[in-house]
Amino acid sequence: MTREEILRADALTLGKLIKSGDLTSEQVTETFISAVKAEDGKYNSYITVSEDAVSEARQIDDKIMAGELTGPLAGVPVAVKDNICTKGMLTSCASKMLSNFIPPYDATVVKKLKAEGMVILGKTNMDEFAMGSTTETSFYGPTVNPRGTGRVPGGSSGGSAASVAADLAPVSLGSDTGGSIRQPASFCGVTGLKPTYGTVSRYGLVAFASSLDQIGPIGKTALDCAELYNAISGVDERDQSSTVSQKVDTKAVASFDVSGRKIGIPEEYFGEGIDEDVKARVMEAVKFYEDQGASVEKFKMPIIEYAIPTYYIIACAEACSNLSRYDGVKYGFRPEGVDNLMDLYIRSRSEGFGMEVKRRIMLGNFVLSSGYYDAYYNKALQAKALIKKAFDEAFEKYDVVIGPVAPTTALKAGESLSDPLKMYLGDICTVLINIIGLPAISVPCGNDRDGMPVGMQIIGKHYDEQTILGFAANYQRGV
Ligand code: GLN
């Protein structure tokens, strides 16, 4: 295989070739590491590149030879978002606050990747503390979308999506609190799965909004995402919200038949504010399913109107509490020359956090303050119950719900930094899913008039990763 063929291959293909002895993990890992070193200057998709990846790959090759590692992803390299703890490797959350934080332990998902025989290439760029939709708020500078110069890669897992799109990692892990796996996957033209809340351990994921955060895979294909999901999912006693989940039957995903399945299309996902090209591409993909015998029905989901305020109230409330631990005492950044404790708190937080993070902390404290708690936070919890009811009703009728991932394709760099509200509104199609913990996948479905990728979002019932991955794989088989 040539260098280019290795870089372009999907993870399962690399896994097969390593297993058969046609390639070694060392060869594959070396190829990716040297490509990252040579080419990532253009994209800035990595914050840290592993110094040990090639020697780790060599050890994995020995274990594969000895028959100790036999899984489909053994020997395959993977990139990990920089808010997931990696023992001995910087985990900065793209923040000055954690720019010196070297975790003494691995996140559960990282342990699981290693147990599978996967090799960690490095840590990927992101919006600071996963707050944002463009990867422009990173302390380490913005990531560039490999599919279009001058375009953002989406966020917050922009580095994880861009590294896969630029052939600088075969697969990666991202995290999704309100769309941060699906939206960058959509903007960069790759596939990203946000699993059901609780199926993948959050132990070692730096918390943003704990009731919404979920780790998931990004890859070139739905089948790669299915296999990586199987590798990282499972109950973990270290995460109290962790729940039992079925492993996905990847063979059934690969041969999934959509005939007789029922697709629901929320009209509001195709209404005002959604780009015409985005609507057209997603509806063409739906037609592809219809032509194979799936039934398609439009329905109304007016609760979508409350998606953004509900999400931002809950997310900011949880964030301000989670981020109170960064006080200059226990973790990360501490300024020089402080006189007293109050000064230490104030200066650590003022100098350590960026603008967007501060905005969220202020919003969160506001909605939780005694005078406003009922008006905002309690209202948001009521809206959450209504959102749950709307989806419960939809899933009585449909196997999956399909819509766009985002109202537009990748924005121009710099466009939304000056207008945070505009950026928040771009989350309209993704945030509902996190509020009630559903699984959803982002699948590339063609391009807009400027050649930028469009993403279709397939939403499933709780714990039904199997069906949404099946729909995604069926589409990728056919196009
Ligand atoms: N764009 C959303 C936000 O800024 C989602 C972020 C995420 O999923 N981490 O909150």
mmCIF file of C-alpha atoms in Angstrom, residues 73-325:
data_model
loop_
_atom_site.group_PDB
_atom_site.id
_atom_site.type_symbol
_atom_site.label_atom_id
_atom_site.label_comp_id
_atom_site.label_asym_id
_atom_site.label_seq_id
_atom_site.Cartn_x
_atom_site.Cartn_y
_atom_site.Cartn_z
ATOM 1 C CA LEU A 73 -9.461 -2.218 15.486
ATOM 2 C CA ALA A 74 -6.253 -3.696 16.934
ATOM 3 C CA GLY A 75 -3.257 -1.683 15.773
ATOM 4 C CA VAL A 76 -5.365 1.139 14.285
ATOM 5 C CA PRO A 77 -4.440 4.711 15.288
ATOM 6 C CA VAL A 78 -7.000 7.112 16.750
ATOM 7 C CA ALA A 79 -7.040 10.823 17.644
ATOM 8 C CA VAL A 80 -8.651 11.958 20.912
ATOM 9 C CA LYS A 81 -10.326 15.277 21.717
ATOM 10 C CA ASP A 82 -8.340 17.363 24.162
ATOM 11 C CA ASN A 83 -11.023 17.313 26.874
ATOM 12 C CA ILE A 84 -10.581 13.554 27.392
ATOM 13 C CA CYS A 85 -7.909 12.682 29.969
ATOM 14 C CA THR A 86 -4.842 10.839 28.753
ATOM 15 C CA LYS A 87 -2.315 9.717 31.338
ATOM 16 C CA GLY A 88 0.959 11.602 30.974
ATOM 17 C CA MET A 89 -0.274 13.619 27.961
ATOM 18 C CA LEU A 90 -1.423 17.247 28.065
ATOM 19 C CA THR A 91 -5.213 17.563 28.346
ATOM 20 C CA SER A 92 -5.802 21.282 27.971
ATOM 21 C CA CYS A 93 -9.458 21.587 26.908
ATOM 22 C CA ALA A 94 -7.961 24.193 24.552
ATOM 23 C CA SER A 95 -7.865 26.569 27.528
ATOM 24 C CA LYS A 96 -5.092 28.606 29.103
ATOM 25 C CA MET A 97 -6.618 27.422 32.377
ATOM 26 C CA LEU A 98 -5.505 23.823 31.728
ATOM 27 C CA SER A 99 -2.518 24.574 29.511
ATOM 28 C CA ASN A 100 -0.237 22.814 32.030
ATOM 29 C CA PHE A 101 -2.560 19.951 33.043
ATOM 30 C CA ILE A 102 -1.044 16.482 32.577
ATOM 31 C CA PRO A 103 -3.571 13.963 33.944
ATOM 32 C CA PRO A 104 -2.243 11.192 36.188
ATOM 33 C CA TYR A 105 -4.894 8.801 34.807
ATOM 34 C CA ASP A 106 -6.646 7.727 31.610
ATOM 35 C CA ALA A 107 -10.342 8.365 30.965
ATOM 36 C CA THR A 108 -12.320 5.129 30.817
ATOM 37 C CA VAL A 109 -12.729 5.487 27.045
ATOM 38 C CA VAL A 110 -8.969 5.875 26.622
ATOM 39 C CA LYS A 111 -8.375 2.751 28.720
ATOM 40 C CA LYS A 112 -10.831 0.946 26.489
ATOM 41 C CA LEU A 113 -9.123 2.143 23.289
ATOM 42 C CA LYS A 114 -5.806 0.903 24.642
ATOM 43 C CA ALA A 115 -7.317 -2.439 25.671
ATOM 44 C CA GLU A 116 -8.575 -2.780 22.095
ATOM 45 C CA GLY A 117 -4.997 -2.252 20.843
ATOM 46 C CA MET A 118 -5.627 1.176 19.345
ATOM 47 C CA VAL A 119 -2.768 3.685 19.225
ATOM 48 C CA ILE A 120 -3.317 7.278 20.361
ATOM 49 C CA LEU A 121 -1.911 9.683 17.771
ATOM 50 C CA GLY A 122 -2.484 12.806 19.839
ATOM 51 C CA LYS A 123 -5.002 15.258 21.188
ATOM 52 C CA THR A 124 -7.253 17.296 18.931
ATOM 53 C CA ASN A 125 -8.138 20.967 18.925
ATOM 54 C CA MET A 126 -11.536 22.189 20.128
ATOM 55 C CA ASP A 127 -13.475 25.195 21.339
ATOM 56 C CA GLU A 128 -12.334 26.153 24.834
ATOM 57 C CA PHE A 129 -14.005 23.778 27.321
ATOM 58 C CA ALA A 130 -16.162 22.526 24.393
ATOM 59 C CA MET A 131 -18.150 25.761 24.345
ATOM 60 C CA GLY A 132 -18.736 26.836 20.784
ATOM 61 C CA SER A 133 -19.540 25.702 17.270
ATOM 62 C CA THR A 134 -16.502 26.791 15.288
ATOM 63 C CA THR A 135 -13.241 25.763 17.050
ATOM 64 C CA GLU A 136 -12.266 29.420 16.945
ATOM 65 C CA THR A 137 -12.279 29.907 20.729
ATOM 66 C CA SER A 138 -9.274 27.614 21.260
ATOM 67 C CA PHE A 139 -6.348 29.032 23.242
ATOM 68 C CA TYR A 140 -4.170 27.258 20.635
ATOM 69 C CA GLY A 141 -5.670 29.100 17.659
ATOM 70 C CA PRO A 142 -8.468 28.082 15.298
ATOM 71 C CA THR A 143 -8.698 24.868 13.281
ATOM 72 C CA VAL A 144 -9.158 25.215 9.517
ATOM 73 C CA ASN A 145 -11.761 23.184 7.626
ATOM 74 C CA PRO A 146 -9.887 20.870 5.216
ATOM 75 C CA ARG A 147 -12.861 20.961 2.828
ATOM 76 C CA GLY A 148 -12.757 24.698 2.215
ATOM 77 C CA THR A 149 -10.207 27.371 2.939
ATOM 78 C CA GLY A 150 -11.555 30.200 4.992
ATOM 79 C CA ARG A 151 -14.300 28.005 6.475
ATOM 80 C CA VAL A 152 -14.593 26.890 10.075
ATOM 81 C CA PRO A 153 -14.567 23.132 10.750
ATOM 82 C CA GLY A 154 -17.510 23.445 13.139
ATOM 83 C CA GLY A 155 -17.202 22.738 16.814
ATOM 84 C CA SER A 156 -16.569 22.081 19.443
ATOM 85 C CA SER A 157 -14.902 18.823 18.243
ATOM 86 C CA GLY A 158 -13.526 20.672 15.198
ATOM 87 C CA GLY A 159 -10.059 19.147 15.477
ATOM 88 C CA SER A 160 -11.440 15.607 15.746
ATOM 89 C CA ALA A 161 -13.557 16.077 12.599
ATOM 90 C CA ALA A 162 -10.890 17.979 10.656
ATOM 91 C CA SER A 163 -8.176 15.409 11.434
ATOM 92 C CA VAL A 164 -10.324 12.645 9.912
ATOM 93 C CA ALA A 165 -11.384 14.805 6.940
ATOM 94 C CA ALA A 166 -7.729 15.750 6.249
ATOM 95 C CA ASP A 167 -6.602 12.092 6.403
ATOM 96 C CA LEU A 168 -4.534 12.823 9.497
ATOM 97 C CA ALA A 169 -6.374 10.195 11.592
ATOM 98 C CA PRO A 170 -8.517 7.276 10.414
ATOM 99 C CA VAL A 171 -10.956 7.783 13.319
ATOM 100 C CA SER A 172 -11.251 10.036 16.347
ATOM 101 C CA LEU A 173 -13.182 10.619 19.545
ATOM 102 C CA GLY A 174 -15.193 13.769 20.132
ATOM 103 C CA SER A 175 -17.667 14.888 22.761
ATOM 104 C CA ASP A 176 -21.190 16.175 22.168
ATOM 105 C CA THR A 177 -23.036 18.374 24.667
ATOM 106 C CA GLY A 178 -25.305 20.130 22.177
ATOM 107 C CA GLY A 179 -24.039 18.975 18.775
ATOM 108 C CA SER A 180 -20.269 19.036 19.056
ATOM 109 C CA ILE A 181 -19.731 15.678 17.346
ATOM 110 C CA ARG A 182 -22.492 15.927 14.747
ATOM 111 C CA GLN A 183 -22.057 19.517 13.609
ATOM 112 C CA PRO A 184 -18.278 19.436 12.932
ATOM 113 C CA ALA A 185 -18.720 16.029 11.263
ATOM 114 C CA SER A 186 -21.321 17.678 9.039
ATOM 115 C CA PHE A 187 -19.150 20.736 8.272
ATOM 116 C CA CYS A 188 -16.117 18.571 7.407
ATOM 117 C CA GLY A 189 -17.951 15.854 5.445
ATOM 118 C CA VAL A 190 -17.308 12.920 7.814
ATOM 119 C CA THR A 191 -19.566 10.668 9.919
ATOM 120 C CA GLY A 192 -20.135 11.292 13.656
ATOM 121 C CA LEU A 193 -22.206 9.427 16.240
ATOM 122 C CA LYS A 194 -23.604 10.962 19.427
ATOM 123 C CA PRO A 195 -24.534 7.885 21.485
ATOM 124 C CA THR A 196 -27.439 7.546 23.930
ATOM 125 C CA TYR A 197 -26.654 9.343 27.199
ATOM 126 C CA GLY A 198 -25.131 6.887 29.660
ATOM 127 C CA THR A 199 -23.881 4.298 27.188
ATOM 128 C CA VAL A 200 -20.318 5.654 27.079
ATOM 129 C CA SER A 201 -18.567 6.457 30.359
ATOM 130 C CA ARG A 202 -17.845 10.116 31.058
ATOM 131 C CA TYR A 203 -15.178 9.269 33.623
ATOM 132 C CA GLY A 204 -12.151 11.340 32.630
ATOM 133 C CA LEU A 205 -14.094 13.625 30.298
ATOM 134 C CA VAL A 206 -13.597 17.174 31.549
ATOM 135 C CA ALA A 207 -17.148 18.178 32.473
ATOM 136 C CA PHE A 208 -18.996 20.942 30.635
ATOM 137 C CA ALA A 209 -22.698 20.175 31.275
ATOM 138 C CA SER A 210 -22.874 16.785 32.950
ATOM 139 C CA SER A 211 -26.475 15.898 32.078
ATOM 140 C CA LEU A 212 -25.794 16.550 28.380
ATOM 141 C CA ASP A 213 -22.140 15.553 27.758
ATOM 142 C CA GLN A 214 -21.478 12.361 25.827
ATOM 143 C CA ILE A 215 -18.333 10.976 24.168
ATOM 144 C CA GLY A 216 -18.665 9.429 20.713
ATOM 145 C CA PRO A 217 -16.814 8.382 17.554
ATOM 146 C CA ILE A 218 -16.051 10.281 14.335
ATOM 147 C CA GLY A 219 -14.947 8.368 11.234
ATOM 148 C CA LYS A 220 -15.041 8.097 7.477
ATOM 149 C CA THR A 221 -17.895 5.588 7.570
ATOM 150 C CA ALA A 222 -20.812 4.553 9.763
ATOM 151 C CA LEU A 223 -19.241 1.106 10.082
ATOM 152 C CA ASP A 224 -16.086 2.584 11.595
ATOM 153 C CA CYS A 225 -18.275 4.547 14.031
ATOM 154 C CA ALA A 226 -20.183 1.370 14.932
ATOM 155 C CA GLU A 227 -17.001 -0.525 15.704
ATOM 156 C CA LEU A 228 -15.483 2.337 17.685
ATOM 157 C CA TYR A 229 -18.760 2.742 19.599
ATOM 158 C CA ASN A 230 -18.575 -0.937 20.543
ATOM 159 C CA ALA A 231 -15.015 -0.432 21.739
ATOM 160 C CA ILE A 232 -15.791 2.536 24.035
ATOM 161 C CA SER A 233 -19.307 1.761 25.342
ATOM 162 C CA GLY A 234 -20.239 -0.233 28.440
ATOM 163 C CA VAL A 235 -21.120 0.185 32.086
ATOM 164 C CA ASP A 236 -18.559 1.930 34.267
ATOM 165 C CA GLU A 237 -18.860 2.042 38.030
ATOM 166 C CA ARG A 238 -16.899 5.301 38.005
ATOM 167 C CA ASP A 239 -19.700 7.110 36.151
ATOM 168 C CA GLN A 240 -22.961 7.204 38.088
ATOM 169 C CA SER A 241 -25.026 7.944 34.977
ATOM 170 C CA SER A 242 -23.547 4.984 33.122
ATOM 171 C CA THR A 243 -26.160 2.453 32.005
ATOM 172 C CA VAL A 244 -26.260 -0.981 30.425
ATOM 173 C CA SER A 245 -26.158 -0.899 26.655
ATOM 174 C CA GLN A 246 -26.293 -3.484 23.938
ATOM 175 C CA LYS A 247 -23.289 -3.781 21.668
ATOM 176 C CA VAL A 248 -24.132 -2.984 18.068
ATOM 177 C CA ASP A 249 -24.307 -5.956 15.719
ATOM 178 C CA THR A 250 -21.942 -4.621 13.062
ATOM 179 C CA LYS A 251 -22.765 -7.345 10.533
ATOM 180 C CA ALA A 252 -26.437 -6.403 10.736
ATOM 181 C CA VAL A 253 -25.493 -2.729 10.375
ATOM 182 C CA ALA A 254 -23.478 -3.519 7.243
ATOM 183 C CA SER A 255 -26.409 -5.263 5.551
ATOM 184 C CA PHE A 256 -29.220 -3.119 7.011
ATOM 185 C CA ASP A 257 -32.428 -3.060 4.970
ATOM 186 C CA VAL A 258 -34.608 0.047 5.213
ATOM 187 C CA SER A 259 -37.692 -1.332 3.458
ATOM 188 C CA GLY A 260 -40.767 -1.203 5.680
ATOM 189 C CA ARG A 261 -39.069 1.187 8.116
ATOM 190 C CA LYS A 262 -40.837 4.384 9.082
ATOM 191 C CA ILE A 263 -39.161 7.771 8.814
ATOM 192 C CA GLY A 264 -40.592 10.887 10.470
ATOM 193 C CA ILE A 265 -39.679 14.327 9.133
ATOM 194 C CA PRO A 266 -40.316 17.257 11.528
ATOM 195 C CA GLU A 267 -41.580 20.154 9.387
ATOM 196 C CA GLU A 268 -39.842 22.677 11.625
ATOM 197 C CA TYR A 269 -36.462 21.167 10.674
ATOM 198 C CA PHE A 270 -37.134 22.280 7.096
ATOM 199 C CA GLY A 271 -38.653 25.686 7.865
ATOM 200 C CA GLU A 272 -37.443 29.242 7.803
ATOM 201 C CA GLY A 273 -33.762 29.809 8.489
ATOM 202 C CA ILE A 274 -32.624 26.501 7.036
ATOM 203 C CA ASP A 275 -30.499 26.932 3.915
ATOM 204 C CA GLU A 276 -32.211 25.796 0.679
ATOM 205 C CA ASP A 277 -29.298 23.587 -0.411
ATOM 206 C CA VAL A 278 -29.226 21.915 3.009
ATOM 207 C CA LYS A 279 -32.961 21.141 2.781
ATOM 208 C CA ALA A 280 -32.616 19.840 -0.783
ATOM 209 C CA ARG A 281 -29.677 17.490 -0.038
ATOM 210 C CA VAL A 282 -31.312 16.036 3.072
ATOM 211 C CA MET A 283 -34.601 15.478 1.238
ATOM 212 C CA GLU A 284 -32.721 13.739 -1.602
ATOM 213 C CA ALA A 285 -31.228 11.379 0.951
ATOM 214 C CA VAL A 286 -34.688 10.732 2.409
ATOM 215 C CA LYS A 287 -35.921 9.978 -1.129
ATOM 216 C CA PHE A 288 -33.119 7.411 -1.425
ATOM 217 C CA TYR A 289 -34.648 5.556 1.541
ATOM 218 C CA GLU A 290 -38.154 5.957 0.164
ATOM 219 C CA ASP A 291 -37.083 4.408 -3.131
ATOM 220 C CA GLN A 292 -35.962 1.335 -1.181
ATOM 221 C CA GLY A 293 -39.353 0.930 0.443
ATOM 222 C CA ALA A 294 -39.151 3.039 3.598
ATOM 223 C CA SER A 295 -42.242 5.088 4.406
ATOM 224 C CA VAL A 296 -41.840 8.818 4.950
ATOM 225 C CA GLU A 297 -44.222 11.093 6.818
ATOM 226 C CA LYS A 298 -44.009 14.738 7.800
ATOM 227 C CA PHE A 299 -45.115 15.744 11.263
ATOM 228 C CA LYS A 300 -45.152 18.832 13.447
ATOM 229 C CA MET A 301 -42.814 19.372 16.380
ATOM 230 C CA PRO A 302 -43.505 22.934 17.536
ATOM 231 C CA ILE A 303 -41.442 22.473 20.708
ATOM 232 C CA ILE A 304 -38.335 23.020 18.537
ATOM 233 C CA GLU A 305 -38.973 26.729 19.061
ATOM 234 C CA TYR A 306 -37.816 26.320 22.681
ATOM 235 C CA ALA A 307 -34.752 24.216 21.903
ATOM 236 C CA ILE A 308 -32.115 26.964 22.054
ATOM 237 C CA PRO A 309 -33.242 28.751 25.248
ATOM 238 C CA THR A 310 -33.797 25.430 27.046
ATOM 239 C CA TYR A 311 -30.377 24.147 26.068
ATOM 240 C CA TYR A 312 -28.453 27.314 26.879
ATOM 241 C CA ILE A 313 -30.104 27.655 30.294
ATOM 242 C CA ILE A 314 -29.369 24.058 31.293
ATOM 243 C CA ALA A 315 -25.896 23.969 29.715
ATOM 244 C CA CYS A 316 -24.755 27.262 31.275
ATOM 245 C CA ALA A 317 -26.230 26.398 34.684
ATOM 246 C CA GLU A 318 -24.325 23.121 34.782
ATOM 247 C CA ALA A 319 -21.196 24.689 33.297
ATOM 248 C CA CYS A 320 -20.915 27.434 35.906
ATOM 249 C CA SER A 321 -21.088 24.828 38.629
ATOM 250 C CA ASN A 322 -18.626 22.442 36.920
ATOM 251 C CA LEU A 323 -16.142 25.207 36.179
ATOM 252 C CA SER A 324 -16.120 26.536 39.741
ATOM 253 C CA ARG A 325 -13.356 24.005 40.470
#
